[in-house]
Amino acid sequence: MMEMTRETAEQSLRDIEEARRKTRFDADWGGGDLMMILWGAVWTFAFLGSHYDPEKAGIFWMIGDALGVIGTWAIIYQVNQRVQSQEGQRIGIFWFLLFVFIFLVLAVMHAWDPIQMRAFICRQVRLAIVVM
Protein backbone atom coordinates (compact mmCIF):
# COMPACT_ATOMS: atom_id res chain seq x y z
CA MET A 1 0.00 0.00 0.00
CA MET A 2 1.30 3.44 -0.89
CA GLU A 3 1.78 5.94 1.88
CA MET A 4 0.89 9.56 1.19
CA THR A 5 3.17 12.31 2.46
CA ARG A 6 2.20 15.91 3.01
CA GLU A 7 4.09 16.95 -0.15
CA THR A 8 2.34 14.30 -2.25
CA ALA A 9 -1.05 15.40 -0.94
CA GLU A 10 -0.29 19.06 -1.70
CA GLN A 11 0.87 18.17 -5.22
CA SER A 12 -2.28 16.12 -5.77
CA LEU A 13 -4.45 19.04 -4.66
CA ARG A 14 -2.55 21.38 -7.01
CA ASP A 15 -3.09 18.92 -9.87
CA ILE A 16 -6.80 18.71 -9.09
CA GLU A 17 -7.09 22.51 -8.99
CA GLU A 18 -5.22 22.81 -12.30
CA ALA A 19 -7.53 20.24 -13.93
CA ARG A 20 -10.53 22.12 -12.53
CA ARG A 21 -9.22 25.42 -13.90
CA LYS A 22 -8.60 23.93 -17.36
CA THR A 23 -12.05 22.33 -17.44
CA ARG A 24 -13.71 25.61 -16.48
CA PHE A 25 -11.72 27.46 -19.16
CA ASP A 26 -12.73 24.93 -21.82
CA ALA A 27 -16.37 25.10 -20.75
CA ASP A 28 -16.34 28.90 -20.72
CA TRP A 29 -15.14 28.89 -24.35
CA GLY A 30 -18.77 27.95 -24.93
CA GLY A 31 -18.66 26.45 -28.39
CA GLY A 32 -16.73 29.39 -29.81
CA ASP A 33 -14.53 27.02 -31.79
CA LEU A 34 -17.57 25.44 -33.44
CA MET A 35 -19.03 28.85 -34.22
CA MET A 36 -15.81 30.02 -35.86
CA ILE A 37 -15.80 26.90 -38.06
CA LEU A 38 -19.50 27.32 -38.87
CA TRP A 39 -19.22 30.98 -39.82
CA GLY A 40 -16.02 30.35 -41.77
CA ALA A 41 -17.94 27.82 -43.85
CA VAL A 42 -20.89 30.22 -44.24
CA TRP A 43 -18.64 33.05 -45.40
CA THR A 44 -16.77 30.75 -47.78
CA PHE A 45 -20.06 29.61 -49.30
CA ALA A 46 -21.43 33.15 -49.61
CA PHE A 47 -18.24 34.70 -50.98
CA LEU A 48 -17.78 31.90 -53.54
CA GLY A 49 -21.40 32.23 -54.63
CA SER A 50 -21.03 36.01 -54.90
CA HIS A 51 -17.84 35.63 -56.90
CA TYR A 52 -19.17 33.12 -59.43
CA ASP A 53 -22.70 34.57 -59.75
CA PRO A 54 -22.68 38.25 -58.67
CA GLU A 55 -26.31 38.82 -59.71
CA LYS A 56 -27.45 36.32 -57.07
CA ALA A 57 -25.06 37.48 -54.33
CA GLY A 58 -27.93 38.50 -52.06
CA ILE A 59 -29.48 35.06 -52.29
CA PHE A 60 -26.19 33.36 -51.40
CA TRP A 61 -25.76 35.63 -48.39
CA MET A 62 -29.37 35.21 -47.30
CA ILE A 63 -29.10 31.41 -47.43
CA GLY A 64 -25.67 31.45 -45.75
CA ASP A 65 -26.77 33.81 -42.99
CA ALA A 66 -29.93 31.81 -42.33
CA LEU A 67 -27.94 28.58 -42.05
CA GLY A 68 -25.35 30.34 -39.88
CA VAL A 69 -27.96 31.72 -37.49
CA ILE A 70 -29.71 28.35 -37.22
CA GLY A 71 -26.37 26.63 -36.65
CA THR A 72 -25.34 29.22 -34.07
CA TRP A 73 -28.57 28.76 -32.13
CA ALA A 74 -28.09 24.97 -32.24
CA ILE A 75 -24.55 25.32 -30.87
CA ILE A 76 -25.71 27.71 -28.16
CA TYR A 77 -28.54 25.34 -27.20
CA GLN A 78 -26.14 22.39 -26.99
CA VAL A 79 -23.61 24.34 -24.91
CA ASN A 80 -26.32 25.67 -22.58
CA GLN A 81 -27.31 22.10 -21.81
CA ARG A 82 -23.83 21.62 -20.32
CA VAL A 83 -22.87 25.01 -18.88
CA GLN A 84 -24.84 28.06 -17.76
CA SER A 85 -22.93 31.26 -17.17
CA GLN A 86 -23.80 34.94 -16.99
CA GLU A 87 -20.92 35.83 -19.27
CA GLY A 88 -22.13 33.40 -21.92
CA GLN A 89 -25.58 34.97 -21.85
CA ARG A 90 -24.08 38.45 -22.24
CA ILE A 91 -22.02 37.30 -25.21
CA GLY A 92 -25.09 35.74 -26.81
CA ILE A 93 -27.09 38.94 -26.35
CA PHE A 94 -24.18 40.95 -27.78
CA TRP A 95 -24.07 38.86 -30.97
CA PHE A 96 -27.85 38.90 -31.32
CA LEU A 97 -27.93 42.69 -31.03
CA LEU A 98 -25.05 42.98 -33.49
CA PHE A 99 -27.00 41.03 -36.12
CA VAL A 100 -30.13 43.08 -35.42
CA PHE A 101 -28.03 46.24 -35.92
CA ILE A 102 -26.57 44.91 -39.19
CA PHE A 103 -30.04 43.94 -40.43
CA LEU A 104 -31.48 47.36 -39.56
CA VAL A 105 -28.63 49.26 -41.22
CA LEU A 106 -28.94 47.16 -44.37
CA ALA A 107 -32.71 47.65 -44.37
CA VAL A 108 -32.36 51.43 -44.12
CA MET A 109 -29.41 51.71 -46.53
CA HIS A 110 -30.91 49.46 -49.20
CA ALA A 111 -29.21 51.40 -52.02
CA TRP A 112 -25.81 49.78 -51.33
CA ASP A 113 -24.26 47.60 -53.97
CA PRO A 114 -23.33 44.01 -52.99
CA ILE A 115 -19.64 44.79 -52.53
CA GLN A 116 -20.39 47.59 -50.04
CA MET A 117 -22.89 45.38 -48.24
CA ARG A 118 -20.38 42.54 -47.84
CA ALA A 119 -17.68 44.95 -46.70
CA PHE A 120 -20.04 46.46 -44.10
CA ILE A 121 -21.07 43.07 -42.70
CA CYS A 122 -17.49 41.79 -42.56
CA ARG A 123 -16.29 44.98 -40.88
CA GLN A 124 -18.97 44.80 -38.21
CA VAL A 125 -18.30 41.14 -37.40
CA ARG A 126 -14.53 41.67 -37.34
CA LEU A 127 -14.97 44.68 -35.05
CA ALA A 128 -17.14 42.56 -32.74
CA ILE A 129 -14.51 39.81 -32.62
CA VAL A 130 -11.83 42.37 -31.75
CA VAL A 131 -14.01 43.98 -29.07
CA MET A 132 -14.64 40.61 -27.44
mmCIF file of C-alpha atoms in Angstrom:
data_model
loop_
_atom_site.group_PDB
_atom_site.id
_atom_site.type_symbol
_atom_site.label_atom_id
_atom_site.label_comp_id
_atom_site.label_asym_id
_atom_site.label_seq_id
_atom_site.Cartn_x
_atom_site.Cartn_y
_atom_site.Cartn_z
ATOM 1 C CA MET A 1 0.000 0.000 0.000
ATOM 2 C CA MET A 2 1.299 3.437 -0.893
ATOM 3 C CA GLU A 3 1.780 5.940 1.877
ATOM 4 C CA MET A 4 0.895 9.565 1.190
ATOM 5 C CA THR A 5 3.166 12.306 2.463
ATOM 6 C CA ARG A 6 2.202 15.910 3.012
ATOM 7 C CA GLU A 7 4.085 16.953 -0.155
ATOM 8 C CA THR A 8 2.343 14.301 -2.246
ATOM 9 C CA ALA A 9 -1.047 15.396 -0.936
ATOM 10 C CA GLU A 10 -0.292 19.057 -1.697
ATOM 11 C CA GLN A 11 0.872 18.169 -5.216
ATOM 12 C CA SER A 12 -2.279 16.116 -5.772
ATOM 13 C CA LEU A 13 -4.446 19.041 -4.658
ATOM 14 C CA ARG A 14 -2.546 21.378 -7.011
ATOM 15 C CA ASP A 15 -3.086 18.916 -9.874
ATOM 16 C CA ILE A 16 -6.800 18.715 -9.091
ATOM 17 C CA GLU A 17 -7.090 22.507 -8.990
ATOM 18 C CA GLU A 18 -5.225 22.811 -12.305
ATOM 19 C CA ALA A 19 -7.530 20.245 -13.931
ATOM 20 C CA ARG A 20 -10.535 22.119 -12.533
ATOM 21 C CA ARG A 21 -9.217 25.422 -13.903
ATOM 22 C CA LYS A 22 -8.600 23.932 -17.364
ATOM 23 C CA THR A 23 -12.047 22.330 -17.435
ATOM 24 C CA ARG A 24 -13.706 25.608 -16.479
ATOM 25 C CA PHE A 25 -11.715 27.461 -19.161
ATOM 26 C CA ASP A 26 -12.732 24.927 -21.817
ATOM 27 C CA ALA A 27 -16.371 25.098 -20.748
ATOM 28 C CA ASP A 28 -16.335 28.901 -20.724
ATOM 29 C CA TRP A 29 -15.140 28.887 -24.346
ATOM 30 C CA GLY A 30 -18.766 27.949 -24.930
ATOM 31 C CA GLY A 31 -18.661 26.447 -28.394
ATOM 32 C CA GLY A 32 -16.733 29.385 -29.814
ATOM 33 C CA ASP A 33 -14.533 27.020 -31.788
ATOM 34 C CA LEU A 34 -17.569 25.436 -33.437
ATOM 35 C CA MET A 35 -19.034 28.855 -34.216
ATOM 36 C CA MET A 36 -15.808 30.017 -35.856
ATOM 37 C CA ILE A 37 -15.795 26.904 -38.060
ATOM 38 C CA LEU A 38 -19.495 27.316 -38.868
ATOM 39 C CA TRP A 39 -19.222 30.981 -39.815
ATOM 40 C CA GLY A 40 -16.025 30.353 -41.768
ATOM 41 C CA ALA A 41 -17.944 27.818 -43.850
ATOM 42 C CA VAL A 42 -20.889 30.224 -44.238
ATOM 43 C CA TRP A 43 -18.637 33.052 -45.402
ATOM 44 C CA THR A 44 -16.766 30.752 -47.778
ATOM 45 C CA PHE A 45 -20.060 29.609 -49.302
ATOM 46 C CA ALA A 46 -21.432 33.146 -49.613
ATOM 47 C CA PHE A 47 -18.240 34.697 -50.984
ATOM 48 C CA LEU A 48 -17.784 31.899 -53.535
ATOM 49 C CA GLY A 49 -21.401 32.230 -54.626
ATOM 50 C CA SER A 50 -21.034 36.011 -54.895
ATOM 51 C CA HIS A 51 -17.837 35.628 -56.900
ATOM 52 C CA TYR A 52 -19.174 33.122 -59.426
ATOM 53 C CA ASP A 53 -22.701 34.571 -59.750
ATOM 54 C CA PRO A 54 -22.683 38.249 -58.670
ATOM 55 C CA GLU A 55 -26.311 38.815 -59.713
ATOM 56 C CA LYS A 56 -27.448 36.324 -57.072
ATOM 57 C CA ALA A 57 -25.058 37.475 -54.327
ATOM 58 C CA GLY A 58 -27.927 38.504 -52.061
ATOM 59 C CA ILE A 59 -29.482 35.057 -52.286
ATOM 60 C CA PHE A 60 -26.193 33.357 -51.404
ATOM 61 C CA TRP A 61 -25.760 35.632 -48.394
ATOM 62 C CA MET A 62 -29.374 35.207 -47.297
ATOM 63 C CA ILE A 63 -29.095 31.412 -47.426
ATOM 64 C CA GLY A 64 -25.675 31.446 -45.749
ATOM 65 C CA ASP A 65 -26.770 33.807 -42.990
ATOM 66 C CA ALA A 66 -29.931 31.811 -42.333
ATOM 67 C CA LEU A 67 -27.938 28.580 -42.047
ATOM 68 C CA GLY A 68 -25.350 30.342 -39.880
ATOM 69 C CA VAL A 69 -27.957 31.722 -37.489
ATOM 70 C CA ILE A 70 -29.707 28.350 -37.219
ATOM 71 C CA GLY A 71 -26.365 26.625 -36.650
ATOM 72 C CA THR A 72 -25.343 29.217 -34.070
ATOM 73 C CA TRP A 73 -28.575 28.759 -32.125
ATOM 74 C CA ALA A 74 -28.089 24.965 -32.245
ATOM 75 C CA ILE A 75 -24.549 25.319 -30.872
ATOM 76 C CA ILE A 76 -25.715 27.715 -28.158
ATOM 77 C CA TYR A 77 -28.539 25.339 -27.199
ATOM 78 C CA GLN A 78 -26.136 22.393 -26.988
ATOM 79 C CA VAL A 79 -23.610 24.344 -24.906
ATOM 80 C CA ASN A 80 -26.323 25.673 -22.579
ATOM 81 C CA GLN A 81 -27.311 22.098 -21.813
ATOM 82 C CA ARG A 82 -23.830 21.620 -20.320
ATOM 83 C CA VAL A 83 -22.873 25.009 -18.885
ATOM 84 C CA GLN A 84 -24.837 28.056 -17.760
ATOM 85 C CA SER A 85 -22.930 31.261 -17.166
ATOM 86 C CA GLN A 86 -23.803 34.945 -16.995
ATOM 87 C CA GLU A 87 -20.915 35.830 -19.274
ATOM 88 C CA GLY A 88 -22.130 33.399 -21.922
ATOM 89 C CA GLN A 89 -25.581 34.973 -21.846
ATOM 90 C CA ARG A 90 -24.081 38.450 -22.244
ATOM 91 C CA ILE A 91 -22.016 37.300 -25.210
ATOM 92 C CA GLY A 92 -25.093 35.737 -26.814
ATOM 93 C CA ILE A 93 -27.088 38.936 -26.348
ATOM 94 C CA PHE A 94 -24.177 40.951 -27.777
ATOM 95 C CA TRP A 95 -24.067 38.860 -30.973
ATOM 96 C CA PHE A 96 -27.850 38.896 -31.316
ATOM 97 C CA LEU A 97 -27.926 42.692 -31.025
ATOM 98 C CA LEU A 98 -25.047 42.984 -33.495
ATOM 99 C CA PHE A 99 -26.995 41.025 -36.116
ATOM 100 C CA VAL A 100 -30.130 43.077 -35.420
ATOM 101 C CA PHE A 101 -28.027 46.236 -35.917
ATOM 102 C CA ILE A 102 -26.571 44.911 -39.189
ATOM 103 C CA PHE A 103 -30.039 43.941 -40.427
ATOM 104 C CA LEU A 104 -31.482 47.360 -39.560
ATOM 105 C CA VAL A 105 -28.627 49.255 -41.218
ATOM 106 C CA LEU A 106 -28.944 47.155 -44.367
ATOM 107 C CA ALA A 107 -32.715 47.654 -44.372
ATOM 108 C CA VAL A 108 -32.356 51.434 -44.116
ATOM 109 C CA MET A 109 -29.409 51.710 -46.528
ATOM 110 C CA HIS A 110 -30.914 49.460 -49.201
ATOM 111 C CA ALA A 111 -29.208 51.399 -52.019
ATOM 112 C CA TRP A 112 -25.811 49.780 -51.328
ATOM 113 C CA ASP A 113 -24.264 47.596 -53.972
ATOM 114 C CA PRO A 114 -23.333 44.009 -52.987
ATOM 115 C CA ILE A 115 -19.637 44.792 -52.528
ATOM 116 C CA GLN A 116 -20.385 47.591 -50.039
ATOM 117 C CA MET A 117 -22.887 45.382 -48.238
ATOM 118 C CA ARG A 118 -20.379 42.536 -47.837
ATOM 119 C CA ALA A 119 -17.681 44.950 -46.699
ATOM 120 C CA PHE A 120 -20.037 46.457 -44.104
ATOM 121 C CA ILE A 121 -21.065 43.065 -42.704
ATOM 122 C CA CYS A 122 -17.486 41.790 -42.558
ATOM 123 C CA ARG A 123 -16.287 44.982 -40.877
ATOM 124 C CA GLN A 124 -18.975 44.803 -38.212
ATOM 125 C CA VAL A 125 -18.296 41.145 -37.403
ATOM 126 C CA ARG A 126 -14.531 41.671 -37.336
ATOM 127 C CA LEU A 127 -14.975 44.676 -35.046
ATOM 128 C CA ALA A 128 -17.143 42.561 -32.738
ATOM 129 C CA ILE A 129 -14.512 39.811 -32.619
ATOM 130 C CA VAL A 130 -11.826 42.368 -31.747
ATOM 131 C CA VAL A 131 -14.008 43.978 -29.070
ATOM 132 C CA MET A 132 -14.640 40.613 -27.437
#
